[in-house]
PDB file of N, CA and C in Angstrom:
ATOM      1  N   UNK A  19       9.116 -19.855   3.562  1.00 69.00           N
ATOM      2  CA  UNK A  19       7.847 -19.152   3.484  1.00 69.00           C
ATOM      3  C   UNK A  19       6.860 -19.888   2.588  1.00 69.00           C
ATOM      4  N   UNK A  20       7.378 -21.155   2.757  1.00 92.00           N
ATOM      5  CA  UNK A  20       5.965 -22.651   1.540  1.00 92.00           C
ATOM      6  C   UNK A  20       4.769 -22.085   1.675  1.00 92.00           C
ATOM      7  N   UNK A  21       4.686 -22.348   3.220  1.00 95.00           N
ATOM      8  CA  UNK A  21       3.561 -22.579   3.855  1.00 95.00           C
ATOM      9  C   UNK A  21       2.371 -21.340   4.277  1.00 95.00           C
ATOM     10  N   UNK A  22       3.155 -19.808   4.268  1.00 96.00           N
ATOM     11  CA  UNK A  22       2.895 -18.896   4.250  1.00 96.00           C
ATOM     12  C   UNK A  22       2.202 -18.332   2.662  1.00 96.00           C
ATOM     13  N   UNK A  23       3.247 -18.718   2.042  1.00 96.00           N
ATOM     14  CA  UNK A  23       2.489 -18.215   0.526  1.00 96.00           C
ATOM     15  C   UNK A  23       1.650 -19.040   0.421  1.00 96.00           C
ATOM     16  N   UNK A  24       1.486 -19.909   0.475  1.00 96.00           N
ATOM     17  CA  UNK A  24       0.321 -21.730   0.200  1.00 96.00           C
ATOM     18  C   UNK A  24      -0.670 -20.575   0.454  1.00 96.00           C
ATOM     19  N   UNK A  25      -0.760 -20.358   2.141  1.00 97.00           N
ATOM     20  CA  UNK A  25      -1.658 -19.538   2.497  1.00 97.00           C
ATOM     21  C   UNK A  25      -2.696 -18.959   1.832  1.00 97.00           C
ATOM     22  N   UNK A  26      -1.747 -17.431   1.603  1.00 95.00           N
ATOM     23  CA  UNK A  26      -2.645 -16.685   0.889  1.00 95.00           C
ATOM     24  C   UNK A  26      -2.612 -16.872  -0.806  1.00 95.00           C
ATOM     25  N   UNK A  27      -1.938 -17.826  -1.343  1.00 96.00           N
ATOM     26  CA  UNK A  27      -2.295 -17.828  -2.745  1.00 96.00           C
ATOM     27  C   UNK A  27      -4.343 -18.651  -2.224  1.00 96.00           C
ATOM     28  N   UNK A  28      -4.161 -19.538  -1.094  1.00 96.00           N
ATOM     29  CA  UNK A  28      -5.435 -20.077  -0.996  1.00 96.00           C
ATOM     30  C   UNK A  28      -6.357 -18.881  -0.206  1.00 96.00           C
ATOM     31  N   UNK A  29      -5.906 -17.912   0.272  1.00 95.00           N
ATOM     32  CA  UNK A  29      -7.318 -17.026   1.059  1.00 95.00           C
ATOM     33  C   UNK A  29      -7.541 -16.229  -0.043  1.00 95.00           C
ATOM     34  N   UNK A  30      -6.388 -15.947  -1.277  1.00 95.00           N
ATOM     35  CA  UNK A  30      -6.955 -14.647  -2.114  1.00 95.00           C
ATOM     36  C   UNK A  30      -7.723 -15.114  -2.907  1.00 95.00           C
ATOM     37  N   UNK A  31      -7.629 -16.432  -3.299  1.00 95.00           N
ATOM     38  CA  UNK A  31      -8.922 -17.079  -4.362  1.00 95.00           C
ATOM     39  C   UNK A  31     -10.185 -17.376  -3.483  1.00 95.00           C
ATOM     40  N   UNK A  32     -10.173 -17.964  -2.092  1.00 94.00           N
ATOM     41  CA  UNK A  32     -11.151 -17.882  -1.503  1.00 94.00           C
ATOM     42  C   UNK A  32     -12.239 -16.444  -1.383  1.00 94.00           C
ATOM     43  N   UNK A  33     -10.913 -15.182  -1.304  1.00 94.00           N
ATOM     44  CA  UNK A  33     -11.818 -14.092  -0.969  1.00 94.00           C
ATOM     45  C   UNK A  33     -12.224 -13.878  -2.368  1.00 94.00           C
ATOM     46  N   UNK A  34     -12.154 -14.223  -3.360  1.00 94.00           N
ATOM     47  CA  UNK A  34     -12.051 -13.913  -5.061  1.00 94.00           C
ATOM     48  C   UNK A  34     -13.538 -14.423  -5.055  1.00 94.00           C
ATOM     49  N   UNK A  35     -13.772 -15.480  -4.754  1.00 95.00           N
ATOM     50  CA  UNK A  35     -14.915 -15.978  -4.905  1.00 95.00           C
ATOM     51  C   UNK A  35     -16.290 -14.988  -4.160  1.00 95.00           C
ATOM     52  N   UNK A  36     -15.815 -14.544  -3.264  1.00 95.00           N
ATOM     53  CA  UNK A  36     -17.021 -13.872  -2.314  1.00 95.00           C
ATOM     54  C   UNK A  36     -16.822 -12.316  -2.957  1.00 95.00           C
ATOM     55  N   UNK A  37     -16.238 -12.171  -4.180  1.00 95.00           N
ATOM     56  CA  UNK A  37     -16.141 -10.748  -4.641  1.00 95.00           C
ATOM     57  C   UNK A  37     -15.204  -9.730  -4.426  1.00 95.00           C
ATOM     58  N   UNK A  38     -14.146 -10.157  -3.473  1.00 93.00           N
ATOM     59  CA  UNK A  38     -13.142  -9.116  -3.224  1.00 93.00           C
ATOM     60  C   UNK A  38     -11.853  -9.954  -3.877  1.00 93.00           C
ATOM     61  N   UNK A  39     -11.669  -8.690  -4.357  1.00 89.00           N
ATOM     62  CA  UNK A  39     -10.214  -8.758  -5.013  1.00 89.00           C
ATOM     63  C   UNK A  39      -8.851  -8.841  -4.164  1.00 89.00           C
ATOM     64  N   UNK A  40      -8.337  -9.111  -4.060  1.00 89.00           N
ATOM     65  CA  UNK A  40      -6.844  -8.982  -2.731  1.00 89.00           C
ATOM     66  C   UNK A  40      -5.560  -9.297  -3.777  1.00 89.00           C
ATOM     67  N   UNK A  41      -5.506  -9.390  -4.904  1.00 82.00           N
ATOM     68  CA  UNK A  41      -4.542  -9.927  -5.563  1.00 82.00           C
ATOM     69  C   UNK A  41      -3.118  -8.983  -6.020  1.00 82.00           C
ATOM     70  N   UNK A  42      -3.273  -7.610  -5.502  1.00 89.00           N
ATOM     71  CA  UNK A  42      -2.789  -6.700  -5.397  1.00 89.00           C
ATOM     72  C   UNK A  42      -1.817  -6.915  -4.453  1.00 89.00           C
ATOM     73  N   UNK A  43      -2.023  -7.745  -3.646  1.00 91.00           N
ATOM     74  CA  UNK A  43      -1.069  -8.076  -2.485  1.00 91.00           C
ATOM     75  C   UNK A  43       0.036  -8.996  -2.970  1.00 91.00           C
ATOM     76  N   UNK A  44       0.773  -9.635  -2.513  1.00 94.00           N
ATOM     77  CA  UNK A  44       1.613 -11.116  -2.704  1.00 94.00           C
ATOM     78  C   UNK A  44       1.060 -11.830  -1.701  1.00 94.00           C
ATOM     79  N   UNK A  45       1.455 -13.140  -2.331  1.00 94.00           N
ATOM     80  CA  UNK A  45       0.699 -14.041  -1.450  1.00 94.00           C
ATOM     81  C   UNK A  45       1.195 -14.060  -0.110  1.00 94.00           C
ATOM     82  N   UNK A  46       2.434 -13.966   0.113  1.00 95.00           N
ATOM     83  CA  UNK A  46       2.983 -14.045   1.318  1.00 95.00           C
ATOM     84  C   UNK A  46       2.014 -12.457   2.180  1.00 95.00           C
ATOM     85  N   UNK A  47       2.107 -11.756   1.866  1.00 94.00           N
ATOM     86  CA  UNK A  47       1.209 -10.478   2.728  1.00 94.00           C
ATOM     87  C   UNK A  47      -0.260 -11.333   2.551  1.00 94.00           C
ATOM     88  N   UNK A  48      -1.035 -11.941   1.580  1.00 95.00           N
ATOM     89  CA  UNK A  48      -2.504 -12.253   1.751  1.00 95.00           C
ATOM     90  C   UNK A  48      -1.753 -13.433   3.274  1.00 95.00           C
ATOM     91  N   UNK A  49      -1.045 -14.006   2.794  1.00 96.00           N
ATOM     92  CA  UNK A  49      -0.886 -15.372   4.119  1.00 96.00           C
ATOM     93  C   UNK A  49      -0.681 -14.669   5.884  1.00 96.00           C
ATOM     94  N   UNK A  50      -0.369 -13.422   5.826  1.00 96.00           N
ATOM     95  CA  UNK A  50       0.022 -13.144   7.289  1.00 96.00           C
ATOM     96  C   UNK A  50      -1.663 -12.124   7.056  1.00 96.00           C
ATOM     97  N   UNK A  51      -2.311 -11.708   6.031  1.00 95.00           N
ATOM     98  CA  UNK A  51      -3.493 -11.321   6.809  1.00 95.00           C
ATOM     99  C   UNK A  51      -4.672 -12.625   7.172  1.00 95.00           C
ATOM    100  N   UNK A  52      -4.334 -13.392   6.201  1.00 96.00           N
ATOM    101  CA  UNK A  52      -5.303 -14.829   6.737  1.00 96.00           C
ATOM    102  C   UNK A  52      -4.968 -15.408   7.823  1.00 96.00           C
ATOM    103  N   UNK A  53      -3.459 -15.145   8.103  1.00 97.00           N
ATOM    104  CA  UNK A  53      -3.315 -15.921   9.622  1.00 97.00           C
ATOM    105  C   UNK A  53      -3.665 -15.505  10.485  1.00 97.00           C
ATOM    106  N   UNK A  54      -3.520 -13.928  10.449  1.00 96.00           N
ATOM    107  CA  UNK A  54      -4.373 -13.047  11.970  1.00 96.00           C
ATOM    108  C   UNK A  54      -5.936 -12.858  11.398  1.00 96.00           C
ATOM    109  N   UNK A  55      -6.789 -12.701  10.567  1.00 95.00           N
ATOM    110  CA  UNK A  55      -7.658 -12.684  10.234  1.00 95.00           C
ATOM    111  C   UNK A  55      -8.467 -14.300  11.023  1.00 95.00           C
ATOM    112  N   UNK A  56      -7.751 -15.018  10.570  1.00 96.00           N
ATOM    113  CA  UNK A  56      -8.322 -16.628  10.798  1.00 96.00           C
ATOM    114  C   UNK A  56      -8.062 -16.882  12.108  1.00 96.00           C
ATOM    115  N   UNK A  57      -7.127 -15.986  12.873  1.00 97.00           N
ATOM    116  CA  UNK A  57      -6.874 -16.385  13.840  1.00 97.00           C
ATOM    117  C   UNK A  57      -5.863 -18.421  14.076  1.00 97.00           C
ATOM    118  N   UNK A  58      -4.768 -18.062  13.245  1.00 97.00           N
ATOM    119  CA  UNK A  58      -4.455 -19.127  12.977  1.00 97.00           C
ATOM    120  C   UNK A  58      -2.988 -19.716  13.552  1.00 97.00           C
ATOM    121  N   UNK A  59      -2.381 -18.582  14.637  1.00 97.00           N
ATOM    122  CA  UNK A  59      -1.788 -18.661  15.453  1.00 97.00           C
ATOM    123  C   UNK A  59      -1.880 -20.230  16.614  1.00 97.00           C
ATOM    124  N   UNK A  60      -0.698 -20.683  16.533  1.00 97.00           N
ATOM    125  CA  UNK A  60      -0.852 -22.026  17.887  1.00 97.00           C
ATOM    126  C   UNK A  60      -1.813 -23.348  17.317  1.00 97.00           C
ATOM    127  N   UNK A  61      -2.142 -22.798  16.024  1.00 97.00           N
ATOM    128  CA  UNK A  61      -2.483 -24.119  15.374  1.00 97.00           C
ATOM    129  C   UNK A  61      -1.426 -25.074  14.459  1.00 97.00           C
ATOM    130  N   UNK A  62      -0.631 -24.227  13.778  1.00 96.00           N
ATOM    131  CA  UNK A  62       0.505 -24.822  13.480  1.00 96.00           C
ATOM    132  C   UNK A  62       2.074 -24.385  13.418  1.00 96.00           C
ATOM    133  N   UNK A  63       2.498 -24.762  13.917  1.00 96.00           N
ATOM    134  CA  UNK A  63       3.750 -24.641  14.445  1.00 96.00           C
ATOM    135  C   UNK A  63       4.782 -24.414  13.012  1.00 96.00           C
ATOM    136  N   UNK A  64       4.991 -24.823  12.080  1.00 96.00           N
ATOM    137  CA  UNK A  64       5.762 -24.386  11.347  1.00 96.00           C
ATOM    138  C   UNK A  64       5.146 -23.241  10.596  1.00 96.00           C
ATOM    139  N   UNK A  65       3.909 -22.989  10.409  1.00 97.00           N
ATOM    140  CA  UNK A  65       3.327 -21.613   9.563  1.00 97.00           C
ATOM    141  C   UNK A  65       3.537 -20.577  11.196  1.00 97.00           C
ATOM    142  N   UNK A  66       3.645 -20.988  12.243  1.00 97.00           N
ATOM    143  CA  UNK A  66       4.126 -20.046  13.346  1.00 97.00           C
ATOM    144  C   UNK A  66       5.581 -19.415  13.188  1.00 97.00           C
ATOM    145  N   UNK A  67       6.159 -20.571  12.865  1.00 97.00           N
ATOM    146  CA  UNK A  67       7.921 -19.735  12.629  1.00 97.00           C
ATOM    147  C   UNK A  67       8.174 -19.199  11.323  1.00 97.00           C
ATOM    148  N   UNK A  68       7.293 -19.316  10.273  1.00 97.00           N
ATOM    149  CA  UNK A  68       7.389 -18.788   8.838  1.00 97.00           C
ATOM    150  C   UNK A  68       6.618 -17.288   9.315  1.00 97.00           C
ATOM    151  N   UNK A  69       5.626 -16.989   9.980  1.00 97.00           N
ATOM    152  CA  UNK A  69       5.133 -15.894  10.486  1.00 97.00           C
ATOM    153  C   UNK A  69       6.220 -14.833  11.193  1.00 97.00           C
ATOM    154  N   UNK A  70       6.663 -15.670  12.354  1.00 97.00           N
ATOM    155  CA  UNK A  70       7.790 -14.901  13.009  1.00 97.00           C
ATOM    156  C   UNK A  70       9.066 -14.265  12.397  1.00 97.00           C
ATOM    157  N   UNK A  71       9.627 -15.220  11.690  1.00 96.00           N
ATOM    158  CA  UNK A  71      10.586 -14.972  10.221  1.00 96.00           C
ATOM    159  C   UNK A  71      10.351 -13.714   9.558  1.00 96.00           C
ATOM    160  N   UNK A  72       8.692 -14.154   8.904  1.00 96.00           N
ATOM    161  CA  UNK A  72       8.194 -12.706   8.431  1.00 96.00           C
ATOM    162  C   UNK A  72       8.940 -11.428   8.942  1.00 96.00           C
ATOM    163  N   UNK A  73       7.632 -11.613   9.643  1.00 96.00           N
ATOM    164  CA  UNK A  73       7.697 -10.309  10.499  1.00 96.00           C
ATOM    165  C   UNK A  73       8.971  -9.688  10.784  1.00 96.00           C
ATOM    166  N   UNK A  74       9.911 -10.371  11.315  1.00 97.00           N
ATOM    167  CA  UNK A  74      11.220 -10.165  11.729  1.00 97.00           C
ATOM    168  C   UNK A  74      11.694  -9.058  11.008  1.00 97.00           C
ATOM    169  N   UNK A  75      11.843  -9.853   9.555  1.00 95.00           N
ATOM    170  CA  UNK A  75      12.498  -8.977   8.417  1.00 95.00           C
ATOM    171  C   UNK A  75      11.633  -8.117   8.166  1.00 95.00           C
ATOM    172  N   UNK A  76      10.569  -8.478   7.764  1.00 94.00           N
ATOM    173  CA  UNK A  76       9.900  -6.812   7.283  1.00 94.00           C
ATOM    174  C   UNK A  76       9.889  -5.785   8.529  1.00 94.00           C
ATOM    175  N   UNK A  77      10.328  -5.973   9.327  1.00 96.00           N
ATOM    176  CA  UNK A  77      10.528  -4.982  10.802  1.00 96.00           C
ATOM    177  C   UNK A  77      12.009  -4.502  10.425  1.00 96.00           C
ATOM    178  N   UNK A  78      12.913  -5.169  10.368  1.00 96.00           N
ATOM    179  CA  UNK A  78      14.725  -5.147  10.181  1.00 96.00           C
ATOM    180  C   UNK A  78      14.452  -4.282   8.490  1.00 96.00           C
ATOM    181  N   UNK A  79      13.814  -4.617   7.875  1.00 94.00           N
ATOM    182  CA  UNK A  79      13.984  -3.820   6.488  1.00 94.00           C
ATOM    183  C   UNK A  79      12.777  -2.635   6.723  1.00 94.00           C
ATOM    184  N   UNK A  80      11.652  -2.657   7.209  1.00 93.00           N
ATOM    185  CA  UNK A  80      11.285  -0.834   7.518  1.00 93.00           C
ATOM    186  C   UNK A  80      12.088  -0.170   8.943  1.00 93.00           C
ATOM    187  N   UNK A  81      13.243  -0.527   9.927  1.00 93.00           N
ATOM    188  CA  UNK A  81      13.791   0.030  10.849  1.00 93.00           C
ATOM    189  C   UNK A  81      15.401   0.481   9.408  1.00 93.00           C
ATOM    190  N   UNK A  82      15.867  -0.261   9.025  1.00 93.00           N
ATOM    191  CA  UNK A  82      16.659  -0.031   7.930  1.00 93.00           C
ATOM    192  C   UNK A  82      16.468   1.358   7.086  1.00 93.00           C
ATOM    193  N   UNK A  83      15.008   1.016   6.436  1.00 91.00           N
ATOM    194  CA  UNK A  83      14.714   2.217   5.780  1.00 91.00           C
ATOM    195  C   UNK A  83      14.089   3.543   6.724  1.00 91.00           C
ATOM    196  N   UNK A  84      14.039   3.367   7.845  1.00 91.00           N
ATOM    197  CA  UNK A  84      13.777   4.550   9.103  1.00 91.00           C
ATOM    198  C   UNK A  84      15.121   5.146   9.057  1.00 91.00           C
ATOM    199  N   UNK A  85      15.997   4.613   9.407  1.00 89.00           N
ATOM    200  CA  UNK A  85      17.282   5.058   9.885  1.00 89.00           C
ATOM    201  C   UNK A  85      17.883   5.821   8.700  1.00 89.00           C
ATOM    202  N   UNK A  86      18.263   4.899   7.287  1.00 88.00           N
ATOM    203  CA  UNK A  86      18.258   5.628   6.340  1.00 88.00           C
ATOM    204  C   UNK A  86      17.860   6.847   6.212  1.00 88.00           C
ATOM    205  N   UNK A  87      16.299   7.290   6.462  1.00 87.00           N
ATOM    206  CA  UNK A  87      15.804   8.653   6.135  1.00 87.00           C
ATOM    207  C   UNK A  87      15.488   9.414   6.936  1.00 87.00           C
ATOM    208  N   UNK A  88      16.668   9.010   8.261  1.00 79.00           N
ATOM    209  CA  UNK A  88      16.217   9.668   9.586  1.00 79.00           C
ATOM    210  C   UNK A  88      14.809  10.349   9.783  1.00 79.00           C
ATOM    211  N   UNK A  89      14.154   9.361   9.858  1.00 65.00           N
ATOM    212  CA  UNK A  89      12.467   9.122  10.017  1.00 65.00           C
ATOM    213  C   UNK A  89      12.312   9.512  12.057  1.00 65.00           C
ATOM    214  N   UNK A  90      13.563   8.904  12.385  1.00 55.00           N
ATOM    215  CA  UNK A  90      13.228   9.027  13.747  1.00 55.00           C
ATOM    216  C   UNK A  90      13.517  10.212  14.559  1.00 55.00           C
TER     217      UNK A  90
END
């Protein structure tokens, strides 16, 4: 996830500058909103599988915590 946090440690100082704060986040969450924000999909291929990765798990760990609290 290098390339993912790289990301948003670089969009949250970018947005820092134009007045919004985002630092509340981790960089890895600022990096998957700069990638769909930027639309940054199919431009590079390894921040594509650090995305997918993402996602994966944070899906497998909120279906985890669903089941846990029979949410469903």
């Amino acid at each position: 996830m290098n390339d993912l946090k790289k990301l948003g440690e670089i969009f949250a100082a970018l947005m820092e500058e134009r007045g919004y704060n985002i630092n509340e986040h981790t960089p890895v969450m600022n990096g998957l909103g700069a990638y769909y924000v930027l639309n940054l999909e199919g431009m590079y291929p390894a921040l594509d599988e650090e995305v997918k990765h993402t996602i994966s798990l944070a899906y497998d760990m909120a279906m985890t915590t669903i089941n846990k609290n029979k949410l469903h």
